[in-house]
Amino acid sequence: MSSLLIGVAERPLEGQPVSGDAYVAIEDAASSLICVIDGLGHGPEAARASQAAVTYIRGHAADEIEATMRALDDQLRSTRGAAVTIVRVDHVKSELQYCGVGNVTLRAFFRKPAYPVNVAGIVGKRPRRYLTTRHRMEVDDTFVVYTDGISSRWESESAPNGTPQAIASDLMARHGKAHDDLTCVVARMTNGTSPRFGRP
Ligand SMILES: [Mn+2]
């Protein structure tokens, strides 16, 4: 069975003590769950929205990802709301499942090309619809999930090299915006049953 090797780069908007972005990365024997959340705006109120999402996701990590997304819309109703992307990698089926609302983006560098898309809207403000897609993911396939604190200019670049942590750090250094919170999670499927999770 496979597992994911993960790298993370994150920082708040310049001058802010807290980030309005957050992420969750949870792995068990059969699957990995990765979520990236961008609370609307920045500062403590944005962080309140994203942390509410983190708390809910941690308590419901085994649920279907679209069910989690729908539940988050209720959970975040009393907050500003957030852009949320939820990814589950099923290591039994070698499949990536994807559900995204708002402008947190996933870019896949897969042997079998994958272009998952987000629907418009704000989680917590009743998005009009939800969409879950499934994509084949193989060993050595890599994906990047990032908030809009990373400039979309990097999307014209070809597949990045190096470890997931090196890729995440490099994207933040070269394409991070000073005027927005930033979170970037990079994950690569590796062989082996022992999960290599965290920040190598
Ligand atoms: Mn943002």
Tab-separated table of C-alpha atoms and ligand atoms in Angstrom:
chain	number	residue	atom	x	y	z
A	1	MET	CA	0.000	0.000	0.000
A	2	SER	CA	1.021	3.593	-0.514
A	3	SER	CA	1.160	6.605	1.761
A	4	LEU	CA	1.686	10.336	1.321
A	5	LEU	CA	4.818	12.339	1.904
A	6	ILE	CA	3.787	15.868	2.874
A	7	GLY	CA	5.407	19.292	2.927
A	8	VAL	CA	3.804	22.493	4.216
A	9	ALA	CA	4.619	26.195	3.951
A	10	GLU	CA	2.433	28.755	5.702
A	11	ARG	CA	2.538	32.284	7.089
A	12	PRO	CA	0.119	35.090	7.901
A	13	LEU	CA	-0.273	38.339	6.039
A	14	GLU	CA	2.651	40.649	6.873
A	15	GLY	CA	2.149	42.248	10.280
A	16	GLN	CA	-0.683	39.930	11.390
A	17	PRO	CA	-0.183	37.719	14.457
A	18	VAL	CA	-2.581	35.028	13.204
A	19	SER	CA	-3.293	33.508	9.816
A	20	GLY	CA	-6.826	33.259	8.473
A	21	ASP	CA	-5.704	30.171	6.566
A	22	ALA	CA	-5.472	26.691	8.066
A	23	TYR	CA	-4.925	23.113	6.978
A	24	VAL	CA	-5.639	19.599	8.199
A	25	ALA	CA	-3.613	16.497	7.309
A	26	ILE	CA	-4.730	13.164	8.728
A	27	GLU	CA	-3.616	9.717	7.604
A	28	ASP	CA	-4.758	6.225	8.558
A	29	ALA	CA	-3.770	2.888	7.021
A	30	ALA	CA	-6.125	3.126	4.055
A	31	SER	CA	-6.463	6.814	3.244
A	32	SER	CA	-5.131	10.327	3.704
A	33	LEU	CA	-7.252	13.429	4.229
A	34	ILE	CA	-5.909	16.854	3.340
A	35	CYS	CA	-7.938	20.045	3.724
A	36	VAL	CA	-6.884	23.626	3.103
A	37	ILE	CA	-9.079	26.459	4.366
A	38	ASP	CA	-8.965	30.204	3.656
A	39	GLY	CA	-11.155	32.157	6.087
A	40	LEU	CA	-12.617	35.233	4.370
A	41	GLY	CA	-10.433	38.321	4.744
A	42	HIS	CA	-7.657	38.115	7.333
A	43	GLY	CA	-6.952	38.517	11.055
A	44	PRO	CA	-8.741	36.972	14.057
A	45	GLU	CA	-12.217	36.775	12.445
A	46	ALA	CA	-10.822	34.934	9.434
A	47	ALA	CA	-8.935	32.618	11.800
A	48	ARG	CA	-12.141	31.950	13.754
A	49	ALA	CA	-13.826	30.715	10.572
A	50	SER	CA	-10.928	28.523	9.482
A	51	GLN	CA	-10.400	27.079	12.975
A	52	ALA	CA	-14.105	26.170	13.206
A	53	ALA	CA	-13.614	24.197	10.003
A	54	VAL	CA	-10.476	22.498	11.366
A	55	THR	CA	-12.279	21.444	14.539
A	56	TYR	CA	-15.195	19.955	12.621
A	57	ILE	CA	-12.989	18.133	10.107
A	58	ARG	CA	-10.822	16.585	12.836
A	59	GLY	CA	-13.938	15.188	14.479
A	60	HIS	CA	-15.347	13.762	11.225
A	61	ALA	CA	-12.257	12.621	9.334
A	62	ALA	CA	-13.831	9.346	8.174
A	63	ASP	CA	-16.944	10.925	6.636
A	64	GLU	CA	-17.510	11.231	2.888
A	65	ILE	CA	-15.825	14.451	1.806
A	66	GLU	CA	-18.934	16.020	0.263
A	67	ALA	CA	-20.917	15.268	3.434
A	68	THR	CA	-18.178	17.048	5.377
A	69	MET	CA	-18.327	20.026	3.017
A	70	ARG	CA	-22.120	20.313	3.401
A	71	ALA	CA	-21.831	20.061	7.187
A	72	LEU	CA	-19.120	22.744	7.190
A	73	ASP	CA	-21.564	25.109	5.518
A	74	ASP	CA	-23.741	24.827	8.646
A	75	GLN	CA	-20.784	24.922	11.045
A	76	LEU	CA	-19.461	28.156	9.535
A	77	ARG	CA	-22.839	29.921	9.311
A	78	SER	CA	-22.063	32.216	12.280
A	79	THR	CA	-18.631	33.105	10.894
A	80	ARG	CA	-17.451	35.089	7.870
A	81	GLY	CA	-17.216	31.848	5.931
A	82	ALA	CA	-14.300	30.330	4.072
A	83	ALA	CA	-12.978	28.836	0.873
A	84	VAL	CA	-12.414	25.122	1.514
A	85	THR	CA	-10.801	22.319	-0.454
A	86	ILE	CA	-11.057	18.737	0.803
A	87	VAL	CA	-8.934	15.967	-0.692
A	88	ARG	CA	-9.017	12.302	0.217
A	89	VAL	CA	-6.434	9.934	-1.213
A	90	ASP	CA	-7.705	6.344	-1.096
A	91	HIS	CA	-4.603	4.126	-0.914
A	92	VAL	CA	-6.616	0.972	-1.653
A	93	LYS	CA	-8.149	2.293	-4.876
A	94	SER	CA	-5.173	4.561	-5.795
A	95	GLU	CA	-7.703	7.337	-6.182
A	96	LEU	CA	-7.855	11.020	-5.291
A	97	GLN	CA	-11.296	12.329	-4.326
A	98	TYR	CA	-11.797	16.055	-4.559
A	99	CYS	CA	-14.368	18.599	-3.368
A	100	GLY	CA	-13.621	22.332	-3.423
A	101	VAL	CA	-15.656	25.518	-2.846
A	102	GLY	CA	-14.099	28.937	-3.502
A	103	ASN	CA	-10.559	29.871	-4.358
A	104	VAL	CA	-8.309	27.264	-2.783
A	105	THR	CA	-6.669	25.551	-5.741
A	106	LEU	CA	-5.303	22.070	-6.373
A	107	ARG	CA	-2.723	21.536	-9.081
A	108	ALA	CA	-1.937	17.919	-9.941
A	109	PHE	CA	1.290	16.619	-11.494
A	110	PHE	CA	0.027	13.113	-12.230
A	111	ARG	CA	1.028	10.510	-14.793
A	112	LYS	CA	-2.637	10.452	-15.787
A	113	PRO	CA	-3.465	14.188	-16.013
A	114	ALA	CA	-6.093	15.458	-13.563
A	115	TYR	CA	-7.749	18.872	-13.472
A	116	PRO	CA	-10.114	18.980	-10.526
A	117	VAL	CA	-12.130	22.210	-10.342
A	118	ASN	CA	-13.765	24.140	-7.524
A	119	VAL	CA	-17.314	25.411	-7.573
A	120	ALA	CA	-17.972	29.090	-6.864
A	121	GLY	CA	-19.225	30.220	-3.482
A	122	ILE	CA	-18.370	30.554	0.203
A	123	VAL	CA	-18.653	27.751	2.742
A	124	GLY	CA	-20.933	29.111	5.475
A	125	LYS	CA	-22.929	31.237	2.991
A	126	ARG	CA	-24.813	28.454	1.219
A	127	PRO	CA	-22.921	27.602	-1.961
A	128	ARG	CA	-25.353	26.910	-4.824
A	129	ARG	CA	-23.922	23.447	-5.481
A	130	TYR	CA	-21.216	20.953	-4.587
A	131	LEU	CA	-19.109	18.793	-6.860
A	132	THR	CA	-16.974	15.757	-6.018
A	133	THR	CA	-14.612	14.304	-8.617
A	134	ARG	CA	-12.361	11.240	-8.600
A	135	HIS	CA	-8.935	10.944	-10.213
A	136	ARG	CA	-6.396	8.148	-10.650
A	137	MET	CA	-3.281	8.745	-8.496
A	138	GLU	CA	-0.111	6.652	-8.764
A	139	VAL	CA	3.149	6.354	-6.845
A	140	ASP	CA	5.357	9.442	-7.423
A	141	ASP	CA	2.343	11.545	-8.446
A	142	THR	CA	2.460	14.922	-6.665
A	143	PHE	CA	-0.164	17.576	-5.988
A	144	VAL	CA	-0.094	21.086	-4.571
A	145	VAL	CA	-3.038	22.651	-2.686
A	146	TYR	CA	-2.696	26.371	-2.011
A	147	THR	CA	-4.610	29.448	-0.985
A	148	ASP	CA	-4.608	32.664	-3.002
A	149	GLY	CA	-1.635	33.910	-0.950
A	150	ILE	CA	0.371	32.132	-3.674
A	151	SER	CA	0.338	34.101	-6.922
A	152	SER	CA	-1.306	32.270	-9.822
A	153	ARG	CA	1.743	33.251	-11.899
A	154	TRP	CA	3.408	29.963	-10.884
A	155	GLU	CA	0.747	28.050	-12.825
A	156	SER	CA	2.677	28.734	-16.022
A	157	GLU	CA	5.643	26.770	-14.618
A	158	SER	CA	6.253	23.094	-15.354
A	159	ALA	CA	6.324	20.301	-12.768
A	160	PRO	CA	8.380	21.331	-9.728
A	161	ASN	CA	11.359	19.260	-8.572
A	162	GLY	CA	12.497	18.145	-5.130
A	163	THR	CA	10.867	16.894	-1.958
A	164	PRO	CA	7.347	18.057	-1.079
A	165	GLN	CA	8.802	20.294	1.639
A	166	ALA	CA	11.321	21.821	-0.774
A	167	ILE	CA	8.554	22.497	-3.293
A	168	ALA	CA	6.281	24.113	-0.686
A	169	SER	CA	9.081	26.305	0.697
A	170	ASP	CA	10.174	27.321	-2.793
A	171	LEU	CA	6.648	28.290	-3.875
A	172	MET	CA	6.223	30.447	-0.767
A	173	ALA	CA	9.600	32.117	-1.297
A	174	ARG	CA	9.124	32.849	-4.998
A	175	HIS	CA	5.367	33.353	-5.370
A	176	GLY	CA	4.046	34.326	-1.930
A	177	LYS	CA	2.079	37.596	-1.784
A	178	ALA	CA	3.002	39.934	1.080
A	179	HIS	CA	-0.598	41.175	1.392
A	180	ASP	CA	-2.431	37.872	2.004
A	181	ASP	CA	-2.296	34.882	4.321
A	182	LEU	CA	-0.591	31.925	2.656
A	183	THR	CA	-0.865	28.163	2.994
A	184	CYS	CA	0.629	25.636	0.604
A	185	VAL	CA	0.484	21.848	1.101
A	186	VAL	CA	2.433	19.553	-1.218
A	187	ALA	CA	1.812	15.785	-1.194
A	188	ARG	CA	3.475	12.942	-3.082
A	189	MET	CA	2.324	9.338	-3.175
A	190	THR	CA	5.089	6.981	-2.039
A	191	ASN	CA	5.354	3.218	-1.764
A	192	GLY	CA	5.155	1.578	1.605
A	193	THR	CA	2.713	0.941	4.394
A	194	SER	CA	4.409	3.059	7.020
A	195	PRO	CA	2.993	6.564	6.699
A	196	ARG	CA	5.605	9.266	6.374
A	197	PHE	CA	3.443	12.114	7.427
A	198	GLY	CA	4.210	15.484	8.930
A	199	ARG	CA	6.940	17.849	7.889
A	200	PRO	CA	9.942	15.922	6.636
B	1	MN	MN	-6.590	34.553	0.966
